[in-house]
Amino acid sequence: MKHGKKYTDSLKAFDRSNLFEAAEALDTVVKTAKAKFDETVEVHIRLGVDSRHADQQVRGAVVLPNGTGKTVRVLVICKDNNIEAAKNAGADYVGEEYVQKIQSEGWMDFDVVIATPDMMGVVGRLGKVLGPRGLMPSPKAGTVTPDVAKAVTEAKAGKIEYRLDKTNIIHCPIGKASFGVEKLQENFDALMNAIVKAKPAASKGQYVKSCVVASTMGPGVRINPTRYGA
């Protein structure tokens, strides 16, 4: 794959074979984010588990202390008193009629879906549409809940979901390059602490195999994974 001049120049700024401490790695990422837009900083974590086994799944959610830097559009599928609660909390779209809108029109103008437990029988019909996009509400992610106000507030504040993909890697945004190292470090620590806490009992050997941070258009910088548990 051919890269542009900015990417090639960024590669010269550090030794890619090195394993850095988080603060140094994030500093490098911020300095090499040279695009004309505010690049998103992402973390890619390879875990020593096997996602094919149910007892080795790693999935959950965490509220990043400094948010993601992205305006999050929240859809809440609920009824009765929960409608007013969701609206008051700042939800962008509220109501059970949106299930039909997604089914019939292919409407997808939202980033997070929250549902009350009594609506999951209806929401379940959207599994084939929302599932592949990582948008299906889940109790583990806190997006299936009777407390819609809290869920909306957390989503707007920067709550992100982390989950293993088929290659046993977790991919998550932790903010924008403009945040600076300190805020990115706080978000990174919150995410890593949550993932380490979620370590399955069935996991054997080294848990965090590798960890790489990168901006949208920049090269990946490797973080020393040893401090995040065996």
Coordinates of C-alpha atoms in Angstrom, one line a residue:
M1 CA 0.0 0.0 0.0
K2 CA 1.4 3.4 -1.0
H3 CA 1.3 6.2 1.6
G4 CA 1.4 9.9 1.2
K5 CA 4.3 12.2 2.1
K6 CA 2.9 13.3 5.5
Y7 CA 2.5 9.6 6.5
T8 CA 6.1 8.8 5.3
D9 CA 7.5 11.8 7.2
S10 CA 5.6 10.7 10.3
L11 CA 7.3 7.3 10.2
K12 CA 10.7 9.0 10.5
A13 CA 9.7 10.6 13.8
F14 CA 10.0 7.4 15.8
D15 CA 11.3 3.9 15.8
R16 CA 8.3 1.6 14.9
S17 CA 10.1 -1.4 16.4
N18 CA 10.1 0.2 19.9
L19 CA 7.5 -0.5 22.6
F20 CA 6.6 2.9 24.2
E21 CA 4.9 3.8 27.5
A22 CA 1.4 5.1 26.9
A23 CA 2.2 8.8 27.5
E24 CA 5.1 8.7 25.0
A25 CA 3.1 6.8 22.4
L26 CA 0.2 9.2 22.7
D27 CA 2.6 12.2 22.4
T28 CA 4.0 10.7 19.2
V29 CA 0.5 10.1 17.8
V30 CA -0.5 13.7 18.5
K31 CA 2.6 15.1 16.9
T32 CA 2.2 12.9 13.8
A33 CA -1.5 13.8 13.3
K34 CA -0.9 16.2 10.4
A35 CA -4.2 16.0 8.5
K36 CA -6.3 19.2 7.9
F37 CA -9.1 17.9 10.1
D38 CA -9.0 16.9 13.7
E39 CA -8.0 13.3 13.6
T40 CA -9.6 10.6 15.8
V41 CA -7.1 8.7 18.0
E42 CA -7.9 5.0 18.1
V43 CA -6.6 2.1 20.2
H44 CA -6.2 -1.4 18.8
I45 CA -5.7 -4.1 21.5
R46 CA -5.0 -7.8 20.8
L47 CA -6.0 -10.1 23.6
G48 CA -4.8 -13.5 24.5
V49 CA -8.3 -15.0 24.4
D50 CA -10.3 -16.9 21.8
S51 CA -13.5 -15.2 20.8
R52 CA -14.9 -18.4 19.4
H53 CA -15.5 -19.6 23.0
A54 CA -18.4 -18.1 25.0
D55 CA -16.4 -18.1 28.2
Q56 CA -13.6 -16.0 26.6
Q57 CA -15.7 -13.2 25.3
V58 CA -14.6 -9.7 26.3
R59 CA -17.3 -7.1 26.0
G60 CA -18.5 -4.1 28.0
A61 CA -18.7 -0.3 28.0
V62 CA -16.9 2.5 29.7
V63 CA -17.5 6.3 30.0
L64 CA -14.4 8.1 28.9
P65 CA -13.5 10.9 31.3
N66 CA -13.1 13.4 28.5
G67 CA -15.6 12.0 26.0
T68 CA -14.8 11.1 22.4
G69 CA -14.9 14.5 20.8
K70 CA -17.8 13.4 18.6
T71 CA -21.4 14.5 18.7
V72 CA -23.4 11.4 19.5
R73 CA -26.9 10.9 18.0
V74 CA -28.9 8.8 20.4
L75 CA -32.0 6.8 19.5
V76 CA -34.1 5.5 22.4
I77 CA -36.8 2.8 21.7
C78 CA -39.3 3.0 24.6
K79 CA -42.8 3.9 25.5
D80 CA -45.0 5.5 28.2
N81 CA -43.2 7.4 30.9
N82 CA -39.8 6.6 29.5
I83 CA -40.4 8.8 26.5
E84 CA -40.4 12.0 28.5
A85 CA -37.4 10.8 30.6
A86 CA -35.4 10.1 27.4
K87 CA -36.2 13.4 25.8
N88 CA -35.4 15.3 29.0
A89 CA -32.0 13.6 29.1
G90 CA -31.2 14.8 25.6
A91 CA -32.0 11.9 23.4
D92 CA -32.2 12.9 19.7
Y93 CA -34.9 10.4 18.7
V94 CA -37.4 8.7 21.0
G95 CA -40.2 6.2 20.5
E96 CA -41.1 2.7 19.3
E97 CA -42.2 4.0 15.8
Y98 CA -38.5 4.2 14.9
V99 CA -38.3 0.4 14.7
Q100 CA -40.6 0.5 11.6
K101 CA -38.7 3.5 10.2
I102 CA -35.5 1.5 10.3
Q103 CA -37.2 -1.6 8.8
S104 CA -39.1 0.0 6.0
E105 CA -36.9 3.0 5.1
G106 CA -33.4 1.8 6.1
W107 CA -33.1 4.9 8.3
M108 CA -29.8 4.9 10.2
D109 CA -29.2 8.5 11.3
F110 CA -28.0 7.6 14.8
D111 CA -24.9 6.4 16.6
V112 CA -26.2 4.7 19.7
V113 CA -29.4 2.7 20.3
I114 CA -30.9 2.4 23.8
A115 CA -33.9 0.3 24.6
T116 CA -36.0 -0.6 27.6
P117 CA -36.2 -4.3 28.5
D118 CA -39.9 -4.4 27.6
M119 CA -39.1 -3.3 24.0
M120 CA -36.5 -5.9 23.2
G121 CA -39.1 -8.3 21.7
V122 CA -39.7 -5.6 19.1
V123 CA -36.1 -4.4 18.8
G124 CA -35.0 -8.0 18.2
R125 CA -36.4 -7.8 14.7
L126 CA -33.6 -5.3 13.9
G127 CA -30.9 -7.7 14.8
K128 CA -29.8 -8.3 11.2
V129 CA -29.6 -4.6 10.5
L130 CA -28.1 -3.3 13.8
G131 CA -26.0 -6.3 14.7
P132 CA -23.4 -6.1 11.9
R133 CA -23.0 -2.4 12.6
G134 CA -22.4 -2.9 16.3
L135 CA -25.5 -1.0 17.2
M136 CA -27.7 -3.7 18.7
P137 CA -28.7 -2.8 22.3
S138 CA -27.1 -5.0 24.9
P139 CA -27.4 -5.4 28.7
K140 CA -23.6 -5.8 28.9
A141 CA -23.1 -2.4 27.2
G142 CA -25.7 -0.8 29.4
T143 CA -27.9 0.0 26.4
V144 CA -30.8 -2.3 27.5
T145 CA -31.9 -0.6 30.7
P146 CA -35.0 0.6 32.5
D147 CA -33.1 3.8 33.4
V148 CA -33.1 5.5 30.0
A149 CA -32.2 8.9 31.3
K150 CA -28.9 7.6 32.8
A151 CA -28.1 5.7 29.6
V152 CA -28.7 8.7 27.4
T153 CA -26.6 11.0 29.7
E154 CA -23.7 8.5 29.6
A155 CA -23.9 8.1 25.8
K156 CA -23.8 11.8 25.3
A157 CA -20.9 12.1 27.8
G158 CA -18.7 9.8 25.8
K159 CA -19.6 6.2 26.7
I160 CA -18.1 3.7 24.3
E161 CA -18.6 0.0 23.9
Y162 CA -15.6 -2.3 23.6
R163 CA -15.9 -5.9 22.2
L164 CA -13.7 -8.5 20.6
D165 CA -13.8 -8.9 16.9
K166 CA -13.2 -12.3 15.1
T167 CA -9.4 -11.8 15.2
N168 CA -9.5 -11.2 19.0
I169 CA -8.8 -7.5 18.7
I170 CA -10.7 -4.6 20.3
H171 CA -10.8 -1.4 18.3
C172 CA -11.9 1.8 20.2
P173 CA -11.7 5.6 19.7
I174 CA -10.3 7.5 22.7
G175 CA -10.7 11.1 21.5
K176 CA -9.3 13.6 19.1
A177 CA -5.7 14.6 18.5
S178 CA -6.7 18.1 19.6
F179 CA -7.4 16.7 23.1
G180 CA -3.6 16.7 23.8
V181 CA -1.7 13.9 25.6
E182 CA -3.1 14.4 29.1
K183 CA -6.8 14.0 28.2
L184 CA -6.0 11.2 25.8
Q185 CA -4.0 9.4 28.5
E186 CA -7.0 9.7 30.9
N187 CA -9.3 8.2 28.3
F188 CA -6.8 5.5 27.5
D189 CA -6.3 4.5 31.1
A190 CA -10.1 4.3 31.7
L191 CA -10.5 2.0 28.7
M192 CA -7.5 -0.2 29.6
N193 CA -8.6 -0.5 33.2
A194 CA -12.1 -1.6 32.1
I195 CA -10.7 -4.2 29.6
V196 CA -8.3 -5.6 32.2
K197 CA -11.1 -5.8 34.7
A198 CA -13.2 -7.7 32.2
K199 CA -10.6 -10.4 31.8
P200 CA -12.4 -13.8 31.5
A201 CA -11.6 -16.4 34.1
A202 CA -10.9 -18.9 31.3
S203 CA -8.1 -16.7 29.9
K204 CA -4.7 -18.3 30.3
G205 CA -1.2 -16.8 29.7
Q206 CA -0.6 -13.2 28.6
Y207 CA -3.9 -11.3 28.5
V208 CA -2.9 -8.2 26.6
K209 CA -0.8 -9.4 23.7
S210 CA -0.3 -6.1 22.0
C211 CA -1.6 -2.5 22.0
V212 CA -1.3 0.1 19.2
V213 CA -2.5 3.7 19.1
A214 CA -2.9 5.7 15.9
S215 CA -4.6 8.7 14.5
T216 CA -6.9 8.5 11.6
M217 CA -4.3 9.2 9.0
G218 CA -1.1 8.5 11.0
P219 CA 1.1 5.5 11.6
G220 CA 0.5 3.1 14.5
V221 CA 2.7 3.4 17.6
R222 CA 3.1 0.3 19.8
I223 CA 2.6 0.5 23.6
N224 CA 4.3 -1.8 26.0
P225 CA 1.6 -4.3 27.0
T226 CA 3.3 -5.9 30.0
R227 CA 2.0 -3.4 32.6
Y228 CA -1.6 -4.4 31.8
G229 CA -1.5 -7.8 33.5
A230 CA -0.3 -11.3 32.5

